[in-house]
Short mmCIF file of C-alpha atoms in Angstrom, two decimals:
data_model
loop_
_atom_site.label_atom_id
_atom_site.label_comp_id
_atom_site.label_asym_id
_atom_site.label_seq_id
_atom_site.Cartn_x
_atom_site.Cartn_y
_atom_site.Cartn_z
CA MET A 4 -14.59 12.11 -7.13
CA LYS A 5 -10.95 12.64 -6.36
CA THR A 6 -12.26 14.19 -2.92
CA SER A 7 -14.13 11.46 -2.43
CA ASN A 8 -11.85 8.81 -2.80
CA LYS A 9 -9.39 11.01 -0.78
CA ILE A 10 -11.24 11.17 2.26
CA ILE A 11 -12.23 7.36 2.12
CA GLU A 12 -8.36 6.56 2.02
CA GLN A 13 -7.88 8.85 5.08
CA VAL A 14 -10.61 7.13 7.19
CA ASP A 15 -9.40 3.46 6.01
CA GLU A 16 -6.00 4.52 6.60
CA GLN A 17 -6.54 5.70 10.25
CA LEU A 18 -8.40 2.70 10.89
CA VAL A 19 -5.59 0.39 9.26
CA ALA A 20 -3.07 1.90 11.43
CA LEU A 21 -5.00 1.74 14.74
CA ALA A 22 -5.75 -2.02 13.64
CA GLN A 23 -2.08 -2.73 12.86
CA GLN A 24 -1.35 -1.56 16.51
CA GLY A 25 -3.79 -4.21 17.84
CA ASP A 26 -6.83 -2.24 18.11
CA LYS A 27 -9.31 -4.76 17.09
CA GLN A 28 -12.26 -2.32 17.18
CA ALA A 29 -10.78 -0.38 14.55
CA TYR A 30 -10.66 -3.70 12.29
CA ASN A 31 -14.37 -4.48 12.99
CA LEU A 32 -15.28 -1.27 11.62
CA LEU A 33 -13.49 -1.98 8.52
CA VAL A 34 -15.35 -5.62 8.51
CA LEU A 35 -18.60 -3.58 8.86
CA LYS A 36 -17.75 -1.34 6.32
CA TYR A 37 -16.59 -3.88 3.57
CA GLN A 38 -18.30 -6.89 4.26
CA HIS A 39 -20.93 -6.52 1.90
CA LYS A 40 -18.96 -5.53 -0.88
CA ILE A 41 -16.78 -8.70 -0.17
CA ILE A 42 -19.54 -11.02 0.10
CA HIS A 43 -20.72 -9.76 -3.21
CA LEU A 44 -17.48 -10.48 -4.90
CA VAL A 45 -17.07 -14.03 -3.58
CA ASN A 46 -20.98 -14.71 -4.24
CA ARG A 47 -19.93 -14.27 -8.02
CA TYR A 48 -17.75 -17.23 -8.27
CA ILE A 49 -19.40 -19.66 -5.26
CA ASN A 50 -22.34 -21.16 -6.22
CA ASP A 51 -23.38 -21.52 -2.48
CA ALA A 52 -24.49 -18.02 -0.34
CA SER A 53 -23.40 -19.76 2.77
CA GLU A 54 -20.09 -21.11 1.29
CA ALA A 55 -19.67 -17.35 -0.03
CA GLN A 56 -19.91 -16.01 3.40
CA ASP A 57 -17.37 -18.70 5.08
CA ILE A 58 -14.87 -17.35 2.31
CA ALA A 59 -15.76 -13.92 2.82
CA GLN A 60 -15.24 -14.55 6.82
CA ASP A 61 -11.73 -16.48 5.67
CA THR A 62 -10.53 -13.17 3.69
CA PHE A 63 -11.11 -11.14 6.60
CA ILE A 64 -9.19 -13.02 8.84
CA LYS A 65 -6.43 -13.52 6.43
CA ALA A 66 -6.22 -10.05 5.73
CA TYR A 67 -6.06 -9.36 9.67
CA ARG A 68 -3.36 -11.63 9.86
CA ASP A 69 -1.52 -10.34 7.15
CA LEU A 70 -2.28 -6.63 7.73
CA GLY A 71 1.44 -6.01 9.03
CA ASN A 72 2.34 -6.40 5.19
CA PHE A 73 -0.18 -3.81 4.44
CA ARG A 74 2.01 -0.80 3.44
CA GLY A 75 -0.55 1.59 2.37
CA ASP A 76 0.43 1.46 -1.48
CA ALA A 77 -2.75 0.55 -2.56
CA ARG A 78 -5.86 1.86 -1.11
CA PHE A 79 -7.23 -1.10 1.81
CA TYR A 80 -9.95 -1.89 -0.08
CA THR A 81 -8.03 -2.83 -3.14
CA TRP A 82 -5.93 -4.90 -1.00
CA LEU A 83 -8.60 -6.65 0.76
CA TYR A 84 -10.22 -7.15 -2.74
CA ARG A 85 -7.04 -9.36 -3.98
CA ILE A 86 -7.16 -11.25 -0.76
CA ALA A 87 -10.72 -12.17 -1.70
CA ILE A 88 -10.11 -13.19 -5.13
CA ASN A 89 -6.95 -15.47 -4.07
CA THR A 90 -8.89 -16.95 -1.25
CA THR A 91 -11.74 -17.92 -3.72
CA LYS A 92 -9.36 -19.41 -6.11
CA ASN A 93 -8.03 -21.39 -3.41
CA TYR A 94 -10.99 -22.30 -2.22
CA LEU A 95 -12.29 -23.56 -5.84
CA VAL A 96 -9.00 -25.72 -6.50
CA SER A 97 -9.13 -27.33 -3.35
CA ARG A 98 -12.72 -27.99 -3.82
CA TYR A 99 -12.94 -29.23 -7.43
CA LYS A 100 -9.46 -30.31 -7.73
CA LYS A 101 -8.89 -28.48 -11.03
CA ASN A 102 -8.02 -25.56 -12.71
CA ILE A 103 -11.44 -23.78 -12.60
CA ALA A 104 -9.75 -21.07 -10.76
CA ASP A 105 -7.63 -20.40 -13.39
CA ALA A 106 -10.96 -19.08 -15.35
CA ILE A 107 -10.79 -16.10 -12.76
CA SER A 108 -8.27 -13.68 -13.43
CA ASP A 109 -7.94 -10.53 -11.27
CA GLU A 110 -8.36 -8.45 -14.75
CA ASP A 111 -11.65 -10.53 -15.40
CA ALA A 112 -12.61 -10.04 -11.74
CA GLU A 113 -12.15 -5.95 -12.04
CA ILE A 114 -14.13 -5.85 -15.17
CA TYR A 115 -16.99 -7.93 -13.48
CA ALA A 116 -16.77 -5.93 -10.79
CA ALA A 117 -16.96 -2.91 -12.70
CA ASN A 118 -19.85 -3.87 -14.75
CA GLN A 119 -21.70 -5.21 -11.57
CA GLN A 120 -23.83 -7.48 -14.03
CA TRP A 121 -22.85 -11.06 -12.95
CA GLN A 122 -25.42 -12.97 -12.04
CA THR A 123 -24.93 -14.19 -8.43
CA PHE A 124 -25.21 -17.90 -7.58
CA ASN A 125 -27.93 -18.40 -5.36
CA THR A 126 -31.00 -20.93 -5.19
CA PRO A 127 -34.22 -19.91 -7.39
CA GLU A 128 -36.27 -19.18 -3.95
CA GLN A 129 -33.11 -16.94 -2.53
CA GLN A 130 -32.94 -15.17 -6.18
CA VAL A 131 -36.82 -14.48 -5.75
CA LEU A 132 -36.49 -12.80 -2.66
CA ASN A 133 -33.40 -10.89 -3.32
CA GLN A 134 -35.13 -9.42 -6.42
CA GLU A 135 -38.42 -8.59 -4.19
CA ILE A 136 -35.84 -6.52 -1.70
CA LEU A 137 -34.52 -4.98 -4.82
CA ASP A 138 -37.54 -3.97 -6.16
CA ALA A 139 -38.46 -2.46 -3.10
CA ILE A 140 -35.56 -0.65 -2.73
CA TYR A 141 -36.07 0.93 -5.92
CA LEU A 142 -39.61 1.46 -5.33
CA ALA A 143 -38.90 3.25 -2.07
CA ILE A 144 -36.62 5.62 -3.84
CA GLU A 145 -39.14 6.52 -6.38
CA LEU A 146 -41.05 7.77 -3.60
CA LEU A 147 -38.68 10.21 -2.13
CA PRO A 148 -39.20 13.56 -2.39
CA GLU A 149 -37.08 15.41 -5.49
CA ASP A 150 -34.32 16.60 -3.17
CA MET A 151 -33.76 13.42 -1.05
CA ARG A 152 -33.93 11.20 -3.95
CA MET A 153 -31.33 13.25 -5.89
CA ALA A 154 -28.92 13.51 -3.12
CA ILE A 155 -29.14 9.59 -2.59
CA THR A 156 -28.90 8.80 -6.07
CA LEU A 157 -25.52 11.41 -6.18
CA ARG A 158 -24.28 9.68 -3.50
CA GLU A 159 -24.96 5.80 -4.19
CA PHE A 160 -24.76 5.71 -7.88
CA GLU A 161 -22.20 8.19 -8.56
CA GLY A 162 -20.13 7.80 -5.44
CA MET A 163 -20.18 11.51 -4.95
CA SER A 164 -19.08 13.26 -1.41
CA TYR A 165 -20.99 15.73 0.50
CA GLU A 166 -19.14 18.35 -0.79
CA GLU A 167 -19.58 17.66 -4.45
CA ILE A 168 -23.55 16.76 -4.01
CA ALA A 169 -23.67 20.12 -2.22
CA GLN A 170 -21.99 22.05 -5.06
CA ILE A 171 -24.50 20.39 -7.38
CA MET A 172 -27.55 21.09 -5.16
CA LYS A 173 -26.22 24.49 -4.21
CA CYS A 174 -26.97 23.90 -0.54
CA PRO A 175 -25.13 23.40 2.31
CA SER A 176 -23.23 19.95 2.88
CA GLY A 177 -25.36 19.59 6.38
CA THR A 178 -28.36 19.87 4.44
CA VAL A 179 -27.02 17.20 2.15
CA ARG A 180 -26.21 14.84 5.23
CA SER A 181 -29.38 15.26 6.26
CA ARG A 182 -31.00 14.27 2.83
CA ILE A 183 -28.93 11.23 2.80
CA PHE A 184 -29.97 10.12 6.03
CA ARG A 185 -33.85 10.52 5.51
CA ALA A 186 -33.63 9.18 2.47
CA ARG A 187 -31.99 5.92 4.32
CA GLU A 188 -34.56 5.92 6.98
CA ALA A 189 -37.38 5.96 4.31
CA ILE A 190 -35.86 3.37 2.48
CA ASP A 191 -35.10 1.34 5.49
CA ASN A 192 -38.70 1.52 6.69
CA LYS A 193 -39.67 -0.14 3.38
CA ILE A 194 -37.54 -3.13 3.39
CA LYS A 195 -37.19 -4.00 7.28
CA PRO A 196 -40.30 -5.78 7.52
CA LEU A 197 -39.16 -7.81 4.45
CA LEU A 198 -35.64 -8.51 5.60
CA ASP A 199 -37.05 -9.25 9.30
CA HIS A 200 -38.47 -12.35 7.61
CA ARG A 201 -34.96 -13.74 6.67
CA GLU A 202 -33.78 -13.36 9.96
CA PHE A 203 -31.41 -10.26 8.90
CA MET B 112 -31.53 3.60 19.19
CA THR B 113 -31.48 7.52 18.60
CA THR B 114 -31.88 9.39 15.18
CA GLU B 115 -28.56 10.74 16.15
CA LEU B 116 -26.86 7.55 16.32
CA LYS B 117 -28.35 6.37 12.89
CA GLN B 118 -27.42 9.44 11.45
CA LYS B 119 -23.82 8.74 12.58
CA ILE B 120 -24.24 5.24 11.06
CA SER B 121 -25.11 6.97 7.77
CA GLN B 122 -22.21 9.13 8.04
CA PHE B 123 -19.81 6.51 8.71
CA LEU B 124 -21.00 4.79 5.31
CA ASP B 125 -20.52 7.76 3.58
CA ASP B 126 -16.61 8.18 5.19
CA ASP B 127 -17.88 11.62 7.05
CA LEU B 128 -16.63 10.35 10.20
CA ASN B 129 -13.12 10.60 11.39
CA ALA B 130 -11.51 7.13 12.97
CA THR B 131 -11.90 8.29 16.42
CA GLU B 132 -15.76 9.31 15.64
CA ALA B 133 -16.24 5.83 13.81
CA SER B 134 -14.49 4.18 17.16
CA HIS B 135 -16.87 5.91 19.41
CA LEU B 136 -19.68 4.86 17.16
CA LEU B 137 -18.24 1.31 17.31
CA THR B 138 -18.58 1.48 20.90
CA GLU B 139 -22.08 2.55 20.97
CA LEU B 140 -22.83 -0.10 18.24
CA GLN B 141 -21.56 -2.87 20.57
CA HIS B 142 -24.48 -2.05 23.38
CA ASP B 143 -27.24 -1.44 20.79
CA ASN B 144 -28.33 -4.29 18.61
CA ASP B 145 -30.87 -2.24 17.07
CA ALA B 146 -28.30 0.27 15.97
CA LEU B 147 -26.21 -2.77 14.70
CA GLY B 148 -28.90 -4.06 12.39
CA ALA B 149 -29.68 -0.43 10.88
CA LEU B 150 -26.01 -0.44 9.87
CA HIS B 151 -26.38 -3.80 8.31
CA ARG B 152 -29.35 -2.85 6.34
CA TYR B 153 -27.85 0.77 5.51
CA THR B 154 -24.71 -1.10 3.87
CA ALA B 155 -27.04 -3.93 2.31
CA VAL B 156 -29.11 -1.16 0.51
CA SER B 157 -25.84 0.71 -0.33
CA GLN B 158 -24.22 -2.34 -1.80
CA ALA B 159 -27.43 -3.41 -3.68
CA LEU B 160 -27.90 0.09 -5.18
CA GLN B 161 -24.47 -0.01 -6.32
CA ALA B 162 -24.04 -3.50 -7.92
CA LYS B 163 -27.78 -3.42 -8.83
CA GLN B 164 -28.17 -6.71 -6.94
CA PHE B 165 -29.33 -7.68 -3.20
CA THR B 166 -26.88 -10.28 -1.73
CA LEU B 167 -28.26 -11.31 2.29
CA VAL B 168 -25.44 -11.12 4.77
CA ASP B 169 -25.66 -12.67 8.06
CA SER B 170 -26.48 -10.09 10.78
CA ASP B 171 -23.51 -11.93 12.66
CA PHE B 172 -20.60 -11.84 10.06
CA ALA B 173 -18.64 -9.33 11.58
CA SER B 174 -18.81 -10.98 15.11
CA VAL B 175 -17.95 -14.28 13.19
CA VAL B 176 -14.95 -13.20 12.29
CA MET B 177 -13.87 -11.13 15.14
CA ASN B 178 -14.50 -14.34 17.47
CA ASN B 179 -12.04 -16.09 15.12
CA LEU B 180 -9.34 -13.19 15.82
CA ALA B 181 -9.72 -13.46 19.04
CA GLU B 182 -7.65 -16.55 19.28
CA LYS B 183 -4.76 -14.42 17.80
CA PRO B 184 -4.35 -11.07 20.19
CA ARG B 185 -3.39 -8.36 17.53
CA ALA B 186 -2.60 -8.15 13.91
CA LEU B 187 0.92 -8.80 12.84
CA PRO B 188 2.99 -5.73 13.81
CA VAL B 189 3.94 -3.52 11.06
CA LYS B 190 7.52 -3.87 10.30
CA PRO B 191 9.18 -0.86 10.90
CA VAL B 192 12.42 -3.19 11.88
CA LEU B 193 12.39 -4.14 8.37
CA VAL B 194 12.26 -0.71 6.76
CA TYR B 195 14.89 0.29 9.33
CA ARG B 196 17.04 -2.58 8.36
CA ARG B 197 16.76 -1.66 4.50
CA TYR B 198 17.58 1.70 5.19
CA VAL B 199 20.57 0.91 7.72
CA LYS B 200 21.58 -1.49 4.64
CA PHE B 201 21.48 1.20 2.19
CA LEU B 202 23.20 3.86 4.37
CA ALA B 203 26.03 1.38 5.07
CA LEU B 204 26.32 0.70 1.47
CA ALA B 205 26.82 4.19 0.77
CA ALA B 206 28.94 4.92 3.75
CA SER B 207 31.43 1.58 2.50
CA ILE B 208 31.32 3.23 -0.88
CA ALA B 209 32.26 6.76 0.23
CA VAL B 210 34.88 5.41 2.66
CA LEU B 211 36.38 3.41 -0.17
CA ALA B 212 36.29 6.24 -2.66
CA VAL B 213 38.14 8.69 -0.15
CA LEU B 214 41.23 6.13 0.45
CA LEU B 215 41.40 5.27 -3.35
CA LEU B 216 41.39 9.30 -3.33
CA HIS B 217 43.76 9.68 -0.76
CA ASN B 218 46.42 6.63 -1.93
CA PHE B 219 45.91 7.88 -5.44
CA ASN B 220 47.00 11.46 -4.65
CA GLN B 221 49.64 10.23 -2.39
CA ALA B 222 50.84 8.29 -4.85
CA ASN B 223 50.89 10.96 -7.37
CA SER B 224 52.41 13.42 -5.17
CA ALA B 225 55.19 11.29 -4.18
CA THR B 226 55.83 10.84 -7.73
CA ILE B 227 55.83 14.11 -8.55
CA GLY B 228 57.98 15.18 -5.45
CA GLN B 229 60.52 12.72 -6.61
CA VAL B 230 60.58 13.42 -10.20
CA ALA B 231 60.92 17.28 -9.01
CA MET B 232 63.71 16.46 -6.29
CA GLN B 233 65.39 14.23 -9.22
CA GLN B 234 64.92 17.56 -11.60
CA ASP B 235 66.01 19.90 -8.93
CA THR B 236 68.97 17.82 -7.64
CA THR B 237 70.21 16.08 -10.90
CA GLU B 238 70.19 18.68 -13.48
CA PRO B 239 72.31 20.94 -11.61
CA LEU B 240 74.49 18.21 -10.38
CA ASN B 241 75.10 16.88 -14.00
CA LYS B 242 75.66 20.69 -14.91
CA GLN B 243 78.37 20.90 -12.15
CA ILE B 244 79.66 17.56 -13.16
CA ASP B 245 79.95 18.49 -16.73
CA ASP B 246 81.46 21.69 -15.51
CA TYR B 247 83.69 19.81 -13.50
CA ILE B 248 84.99 17.59 -16.20
CA HIS B 249 85.59 20.35 -18.54
CA THR B 250 87.51 22.23 -16.17
CA HIS B 251 89.31 19.30 -14.75
CA PRO B 252 89.84 17.00 -17.63
CA THR B 253 92.55 14.84 -16.26
CA ALA B 254 90.90 14.27 -12.94
CA ILE B 255 89.27 11.47 -13.99
CA ASN B 256 91.14 8.12 -15.32
CA LEU B 257 89.51 7.80 -18.60
CA ALA B 258 92.20 5.58 -19.92
CA ALA B 259 91.32 3.16 -17.15
CA ASP B 260 87.91 3.23 -17.84
CA ALA B 261 88.38 2.69 -21.67
CA GLU B 262 90.52 -0.13 -20.70
CA LEU B 263 87.77 -2.04 -18.74
CA ASP B 264 85.12 -1.32 -21.07
CA GLY B 265 87.02 -1.68 -24.34
CA GLY B 266 84.30 0.83 -26.09
CA ASP B 267 83.51 4.10 -26.66
CA ASN B 268 83.46 6.15 -23.18
CA SER B 269 82.27 9.43 -24.36
CA LEU B 270 79.57 9.52 -21.52
CA HIS B 271 81.71 7.44 -18.80
CA PRO B 272 83.12 10.37 -17.38
CA SER B 273 79.75 11.98 -15.89
CA MET B 274 78.61 8.48 -14.63
CA THR B 275 81.78 7.85 -13.05
CA ALA B 276 81.82 11.07 -11.27
CA PHE B 277 77.95 10.70 -10.22
CA ASP B 278 78.42 7.02 -9.05
CA GLU B 279 81.64 6.95 -7.39
CA GLU B 280 83.33 10.29 -6.73
CA PRO B 281 81.91 12.57 -4.09
CA MET B 282 81.96 16.26 -5.51
CA GLY B 283 85.07 18.13 -4.63
CA GLN B 284 87.01 15.13 -3.94
CA GLY B 285 88.48 14.65 -7.54
CA LYS B 286 90.43 17.67 -7.17
#
C-alpha cells in the first residue's frame, strides 16, 4: 500500500505544483479526481444534496485560493479534507447559529470517513435511487469474469496499485491495467442507463 | 470517444498517469463530453465501492468551480520569498552571533595578552631592578639619606631605601 500512496503523492504533488504556478488545468484535474470524495464527505453532515455540493464547490474554491500556503507537509487530499470539514462547520454555524458544528470534530470525521458507514442525508426518493445504483454496481461486479472481478476488487476495496495486484495475480501490470479498465467498462454499461435518467 | 481515451481515464483514476499525461487527458476531455461523462461515472462507481454508498454529483460540478475561479487569474503564488526571508533571518542571526563571538574572543585575548605582557614586563624589569637596588643599597649604604626619611615619616624605615631609590633617583645618579 505504501507504493500506491507514494505514487498518488507524486502525481498530486506534480499537479499541485503546476496549479500553484497558475495552471488551472492541473487544478481542474484535482477537482475531477476528488470531487466525489469531498461531496460524499460533506454530504454526511448536510441534510441537502444540493447544499452539500455548494459547500463542496466552496471547498475547492477556498483550497485554490489558499494553494500558495500548501507546503506539501501532508498529502493534498488530507489538506483538502480539512478545508472541507472547516467549510462545513462554518456553514452549519452560520446556518443554524448554534454550536452544532462542535459536534463535528476532525477526529470524529476521520473515524466516520474510515468506517464509511454514516448515513448520507438525502430524501427517501434519492436514497432509493442511490441504493438502486449501488445494487446495480454490485451485481455488475458479480457478473464479471473471475480475473476482472479480482483485479477491480483489489483496486477499489484494497486500494492496491497495479504492481501490487500484478504480484498477487501473477501477471504483468499491463494485464492488470487492462482487466481493471474492462471491469469498469462492464460496470459502466450497467449503470449508465440508470444515471442517464438522473441527468448525470 | 475512443477506447484508448477511456483506458487513460481509468489509469488516471488509479494514479497510473504522470502529470504531463494527465494534462493531455484533460485537454482531450475538454473537447469530449462523452469522455467527461465516463470520467464522472468511473469516479462515482469508484467512490461508491469504497464508501459502500452512491452519491449523485452534478456533471458540471468541476466546471462551476473553475468558472468561479476564472474571476481570480491564478492561485496565490507559493511564497518562496517568505521561505527565503526566514532563512535570511536565521543566517543573519547566526552571522551576528558569530561576529559577536569573534569580537568577544578577540577582546578577551587582547586583554589577556596585555595583562600577561604587562605582568611579564613588570616581572622582567622590576625583579632585576629591585635586585639591583638592593645590591646598590648594600654596597652604598650612605648614598641614601635614611635619617632625613626617618624624620619625615617618623616611623620604621626599613623598606624606604628601596622605595625611594625606585621612585625618585635614577639608577647610577646616587653615586
